[in-house]
Amino acid sequence: MEASGSKQAEASGSKQADDHHSTCAEKFILDNGINLLSLKATDIFKYALILMDALFTETEMSTCCFQQAERGASSSKTPLPPGRVKLLEEILPRKARILTRKARILTKEGKNLDQEGKNLDQEGKNLDQEGKNLDQEGMNLDQEGKNLDQEGKNLDQEGKNLDQEGKNLDQEGKNLDQEGKNLDQEGKNLDQEGKNLDQEGKNLDQEGKNLDQESKNLDQEGKNLDQEGKNLA
């Protein structure tokens, strides 16, 4: 970590903490510019280790004890500088409160994202149902187009029959024949329109499935964030 990697430089500044840190918030900033409250850690226990690396040198950590031994007790180790020990004891509770507040915020954000994911999941399901409805409507229009196409063919046959009926009715038969062809074309157009609507319905159905999958992914992300918030808490 950054604080651990530059331990010697930080320690040289921390040695002056006893003389230069007052009771104001500035006492949490070492003479080398390091803000002890800004040291990054995922929990208070890791923060305590990083903080000790920032406040004490490796020599102090290996050769000194945390506090002065009680009177009458024998100890070969000298205590760590009391000013920095006091600073450590003041910072840890404050940092613990900061981490607790952050954990609560992350937990709340996780719950909000979880709810947002559920809402998107429901929206995806609604869109999926809408796509299915449009798909069914397209199929109905396709069938209607086929029926009109058959009707056009029937009228075309009727025109041919009237043409056969007689020369006097020949012109009338030709007109009816043309009418039948027009209706046949109209039926084909409607058939094509029905197929286009059917394809559109399928596309909307696929879009609904994609949105449903996206909402499930967001729901899972919300659950993961919720779990992360719980872990941080």
CSV table of C-alpha atoms in Angstrom, one decimal:
chain,number,residue,atom,x,y,z
A,1,MET,CA,0.0,0.0,0.0
A,2,GLU,CA,1.0,3.6,-0.5
A,3,ALA,CA,1.6,4.3,3.2
A,4,SER,CA,3.5,1.0,3.7
A,5,GLY,CA,5.6,1.6,0.6
A,6,SER,CA,6.9,4.9,1.8
A,7,LYS,CA,7.2,3.9,5.5
A,8,GLN,CA,10.6,5.5,6.1
A,9,ALA,CA,9.6,8.9,4.6
A,10,GLU,CA,6.4,8.8,6.6
A,11,ALA,CA,8.2,7.8,9.8
A,12,SER,CA,10.6,10.7,9.6
A,13,GLY,CA,7.6,13.1,9.6
A,14,SER,CA,5.8,11.1,12.3
A,15,LYS,CA,8.7,11.4,14.7
A,16,GLN,CA,7.9,15.1,15.0
A,17,ALA,CA,4.2,14.4,15.8
A,18,ASP,CA,4.7,14.8,19.6
A,19,ASP,CA,5.9,18.4,19.2
A,20,HIS,CA,3.8,19.7,16.3
A,21,HIS,CA,0.3,18.2,16.5
A,22,SER,CA,-2.3,20.3,18.4
A,23,THR,CA,-5.7,19.3,19.6
A,24,CYS,CA,-7.3,20.6,16.3
A,25,ALA,CA,-8.0,18.6,13.2
A,26,GLU,CA,-4.6,19.5,11.8
A,27,LYS,CA,-2.9,17.1,14.2
A,28,PHE,CA,-4.1,14.3,11.9
A,29,ILE,CA,-1.8,15.6,9.1
A,30,LEU,CA,1.8,14.7,9.5
A,31,ASP,CA,4.6,17.2,8.8
A,32,ASN,CA,5.3,15.4,5.5
A,33,GLY,CA,1.7,16.2,4.4
A,34,ILE,CA,0.1,12.8,4.9
A,35,ASN,CA,-3.5,13.0,6.2
A,36,LEU,CA,-3.8,10.0,8.5
A,37,LEU,CA,-7.6,10.0,8.2
A,38,SER,CA,-7.3,9.8,4.4
A,39,LEU,CA,-5.3,6.5,4.5
A,40,LYS,CA,-7.2,3.9,2.4
A,41,ALA,CA,-8.4,0.7,4.0
A,42,THR,CA,-11.4,-1.7,3.6
A,43,ASP,CA,-12.0,-2.1,7.3
A,44,ILE,CA,-10.8,-0.7,10.6
A,45,PHE,CA,-8.4,-3.6,11.3
A,46,LYS,CA,-6.5,-3.1,8.1
A,47,TYR,CA,-6.6,0.7,8.7
A,48,ALA,CA,-5.0,0.2,12.1
A,49,LEU,CA,-2.1,-1.7,10.5
A,50,ILE,CA,-1.6,1.0,7.8
A,51,LEU,CA,-1.8,3.7,10.5
A,52,MET,CA,0.9,2.1,12.6
A,53,ASP,CA,3.1,1.8,9.6
A,54,ALA,CA,2.6,5.5,9.0
A,55,LEU,CA,3.2,6.6,12.6
A,56,PHE,CA,6.1,4.3,13.6
A,57,THR,CA,9.3,3.2,12.0
A,58,GLU,CA,10.2,-0.5,11.4
A,59,THR,CA,12.8,-0.2,14.2
A,60,GLU,CA,10.2,1.2,16.6
A,61,MET,CA,7.7,-1.5,15.7
A,62,SER,CA,10.3,-4.3,16.2
A,63,THR,CA,12.1,-3.0,19.3
A,64,CYS,CA,9.4,-1.1,21.3
A,65,CYS,CA,6.3,-2.1,23.2
A,66,PHE,CA,3.0,-0.4,22.8
A,67,GLN,CA,2.9,1.1,26.4
A,68,GLN,CA,5.2,1.5,29.4
A,69,ALA,CA,5.2,-1.6,31.6
A,70,GLU,CA,3.5,-1.3,34.9
A,71,ARG,CA,5.7,-0.3,37.9
A,72,GLY,CA,7.4,-3.4,39.2
A,73,ALA,CA,7.1,-5.3,35.9
A,74,SER,CA,10.3,-6.0,34.0
A,75,SER,CA,10.5,-5.4,30.3
A,76,SER,CA,13.5,-5.1,28.0
A,77,LYS,CA,11.6,-3.0,25.5
A,78,THR,CA,11.0,0.8,25.6
A,79,PRO,CA,7.5,2.1,25.0
A,80,LEU,CA,6.6,3.6,21.7
A,81,PRO,CA,6.5,7.5,21.7
A,82,PRO,CA,3.5,8.4,23.8
A,83,GLY,CA,2.5,11.3,21.7
A,84,ARG,CA,2.1,9.1,18.6
A,85,VAL,CA,0.4,6.3,20.7
A,86,LYS,CA,-2.1,8.9,21.9
A,87,LEU,CA,-2.6,10.1,18.3
A,88,LEU,CA,-3.2,6.4,17.3
A,89,GLU,CA,-5.8,6.0,20.0
A,90,GLU,CA,-7.6,9.2,19.0
A,91,ILE,CA,-7.7,8.5,15.3
A,92,LEU,CA,-8.9,4.8,15.4
A,93,PRO,CA,-12.4,5.6,16.9
A,94,ARG,CA,-12.9,8.5,14.5
A,95,LYS,CA,-11.9,6.5,11.5
A,96,ALA,CA,-14.2,3.7,12.7
A,97,ARG,CA,-17.1,6.1,12.8
A,98,ILE,CA,-16.2,7.3,9.2
A,99,LEU,CA,-16.0,3.7,7.9
A,100,THR,CA,-19.3,2.9,9.7
A,101,ARG,CA,-21.1,5.8,8.0
A,102,LYS,CA,-19.7,4.8,4.6
A,103,ALA,CA,-20.8,1.3,5.2
A,104,ARG,CA,-24.4,2.4,6.0
A,105,ILE,CA,-24.4,4.7,2.9
A,106,LEU,CA,-23.2,1.8,0.7
A,107,THR,CA,-25.8,-0.5,2.2
A,108,LYS,CA,-28.6,2.0,1.5
A,109,GLU,CA,-27.3,2.5,-2.1
A,110,GLY,CA,-27.2,-1.3,-2.6
A,111,LYS,CA,-30.8,-1.6,-1.5
A,112,ASN,CA,-31.8,1.3,-3.8
A,113,LEU,CA,-30.0,-0.4,-6.7
A,114,ASP,CA,-31.6,-3.7,-5.9
A,115,GLN,CA,-35.0,-2.1,-6.0
A,116,GLU,CA,-34.1,-0.3,-9.3
A,117,GLY,CA,-33.1,-3.7,-10.7
A,118,LYS,CA,-36.4,-5.2,-9.6
A,119,ASN,CA,-38.3,-2.3,-11.3
A,120,LEU,CA,-36.3,-2.8,-14.5
A,121,ASP,CA,-37.0,-6.5,-14.3
A,122,GLN,CA,-40.7,-5.8,-14.1
A,123,GLU,CA,-40.5,-3.3,-16.9
A,124,GLY,CA,-38.7,-5.9,-19.0
A,125,LYS,CA,-41.4,-8.4,-18.3
A,126,ASN,CA,-44.0,-5.9,-19.3
A,127,LEU,CA,-42.2,-5.1,-22.6
A,128,ASP,CA,-41.8,-8.8,-23.2
A,129,GLN,CA,-45.6,-9.3,-22.8
A,130,GLU,CA,-46.2,-6.3,-25.1
A,131,GLY,CA,-43.9,-7.9,-27.7
A,132,LYS,CA,-45.8,-11.2,-27.5
A,133,ASN,CA,-49.1,-9.3,-27.9
A,134,LEU,CA,-47.7,-7.5,-31.0
A,135,ASP,CA,-46.4,-10.8,-32.3
A,136,GLN,CA,-49.9,-12.3,-32.0
A,137,GLU,CA,-51.4,-9.3,-33.7
A,138,GLY,CA,-48.9,-9.7,-36.5
A,139,MET,CA,-49.9,-13.4,-36.9
A,140,ASN,CA,-53.5,-12.4,-37.0
A,141,LEU,CA,-52.9,-9.8,-39.7
A,142,ASP,CA,-50.8,-12.4,-41.6
A,143,GLN,CA,-53.8,-14.8,-41.6
A,144,GLU,CA,-56.1,-12.0,-42.6
A,145,GLY,CA,-53.7,-11.2,-45.5
A,146,LYS,CA,-53.8,-14.9,-46.6
A,147,ASN,CA,-57.6,-14.9,-46.4
A,148,LEU,CA,-57.7,-11.8,-48.6
A,149,ASP,CA,-55.3,-13.3,-51.0
A,150,GLN,CA,-57.5,-16.4,-51.3
A,151,GLU,CA,-60.5,-14.1,-51.7
A,152,GLY,CA,-58.6,-12.3,-54.6
A,153,LYS,CA,-57.9,-15.7,-56.2
A,154,ASN,CA,-61.6,-16.6,-55.9
A,155,LEU,CA,-62.6,-13.4,-57.5
A,156,ASP,CA,-60.1,-13.9,-60.3
A,157,GLN,CA,-61.6,-17.3,-61.0
A,158,GLU,CA,-65.1,-15.8,-61.0
A,159,GLY,CA,-63.9,-13.3,-63.6
A,160,LYS,CA,-62.6,-16.1,-65.8
A,161,ASN,CA,-65.9,-17.9,-65.5
A,162,LEU,CA,-67.8,-14.8,-66.5
A,163,ASP,CA,-65.5,-14.4,-69.4
A,164,GLN,CA,-66.4,-17.9,-70.5
A,165,GLU,CA,-70.1,-17.1,-70.2
A,166,GLY,CA,-70.3,-15.3,-73.4
A,167,LYS,CA,-69.0,-12.8,-75.8
A,168,ASN,CA,-71.7,-10.3,-74.8
A,169,LEU,CA,-70.5,-10.6,-71.3
A,170,ASP,CA,-66.9,-10.8,-72.4
A,171,GLN,CA,-66.2,-7.2,-71.6
A,172,GLU,CA,-67.9,-7.4,-68.3
A,173,GLY,CA,-65.9,-10.6,-67.6
A,174,LYS,CA,-62.7,-8.9,-68.5
A,175,ASN,CA,-63.5,-6.1,-66.2
A,176,LEU,CA,-64.3,-8.5,-63.4
A,177,ASP,CA,-61.1,-10.4,-64.3
A,178,GLN,CA,-59.1,-7.2,-63.9
A,179,GLU,CA,-60.9,-6.5,-60.7
A,180,GLY,CA,-60.0,-9.9,-59.5
A,181,LYS,CA,-56.3,-9.3,-60.3
A,182,ASN,CA,-56.4,-6.0,-58.4
A,183,LEU,CA,-57.9,-7.7,-55.4
A,184,ASP,CA,-55.3,-10.5,-55.8
A,185,GLN,CA,-52.6,-7.8,-55.7
A,186,GLU,CA,-54.3,-6.2,-52.7
A,187,GLY,CA,-54.3,-9.5,-51.0
A,188,LYS,CA,-50.6,-10.0,-51.7
A,189,ASN,CA,-49.9,-6.6,-50.4
A,190,LEU,CA,-51.9,-7.3,-47.2
A,191,ASP,CA,-50.1,-10.6,-46.9
A,192,GLN,CA,-46.7,-8.9,-47.1
A,193,GLU,CA,-47.9,-6.3,-44.6
A,194,GLY,CA,-49.0,-9.1,-42.3
A,195,LYS,CA,-45.5,-10.7,-42.7
A,196,ASN,CA,-43.8,-7.4,-42.0
A,197,LEU,CA,-46.0,-6.9,-38.9
A,198,ASP,CA,-45.2,-10.5,-37.9
A,199,GLN,CA,-41.4,-9.8,-38.2
A,200,GLU,CA,-41.9,-6.5,-36.2
A,201,GLY,CA,-43.7,-8.4,-33.5
A,202,LYS,CA,-40.8,-11.0,-33.4
A,203,ASN,CA,-38.3,-8.1,-33.2
A,204,LEU,CA,-40.2,-6.5,-30.3
A,205,ASP,CA,-40.4,-9.9,-28.6
A,206,GLN,CA,-36.6,-10.2,-28.9
A,207,GLU,CA,-36.2,-6.6,-27.6
A,208,GLY,CA,-38.4,-7.5,-24.7
A,209,LYS,CA,-36.3,-10.6,-23.9
A,210,ASN,CA,-33.1,-8.5,-24.1
A,211,LEU,CA,-34.6,-5.9,-21.7
A,212,ASP,CA,-35.6,-8.7,-19.4
A,213,GLN,CA,-32.1,-10.1,-19.4
A,214,GLU,CA,-30.7,-6.6,-18.9
A,215,SER,CA,-33.0,-6.1,-15.9
A,216,LYS,CA,-32.0,-9.5,-14.5
A,217,ASN,CA,-28.3,-8.4,-14.8
A,218,LEU,CA,-29.1,-5.1,-13.0
A,219,ASP,CA,-31.1,-7.0,-10.4
A,220,GLN,CA,-28.0,-9.2,-9.8
A,221,GLU,CA,-25.8,-6.2,-9.7
A,222,GLY,CA,-28.1,-4.6,-7.1
A,223,LYS,CA,-27.9,-7.8,-5.0
A,224,ASN,CA,-24.1,-7.8,-5.3
A,225,LEU,CA,-23.9,-4.2,-4.2
A,226,ASP,CA,-26.4,-5.0,-1.4
A,227,GLN,CA,-24.2,-7.9,-0.3
A,228,GLU,CA,-21.1,-5.7,-0.5
A,229,GLY,CA,-22.9,-3.1,1.6
A,230,LYS,CA,-23.7,-5.8,4.2
A,231,ASN,CA,-20.1,-7.0,4.2
A,232,LEU,CA,-18.8,-3.5,4.7
A,233,ALA,CA,-21.4,-3.0,7.6
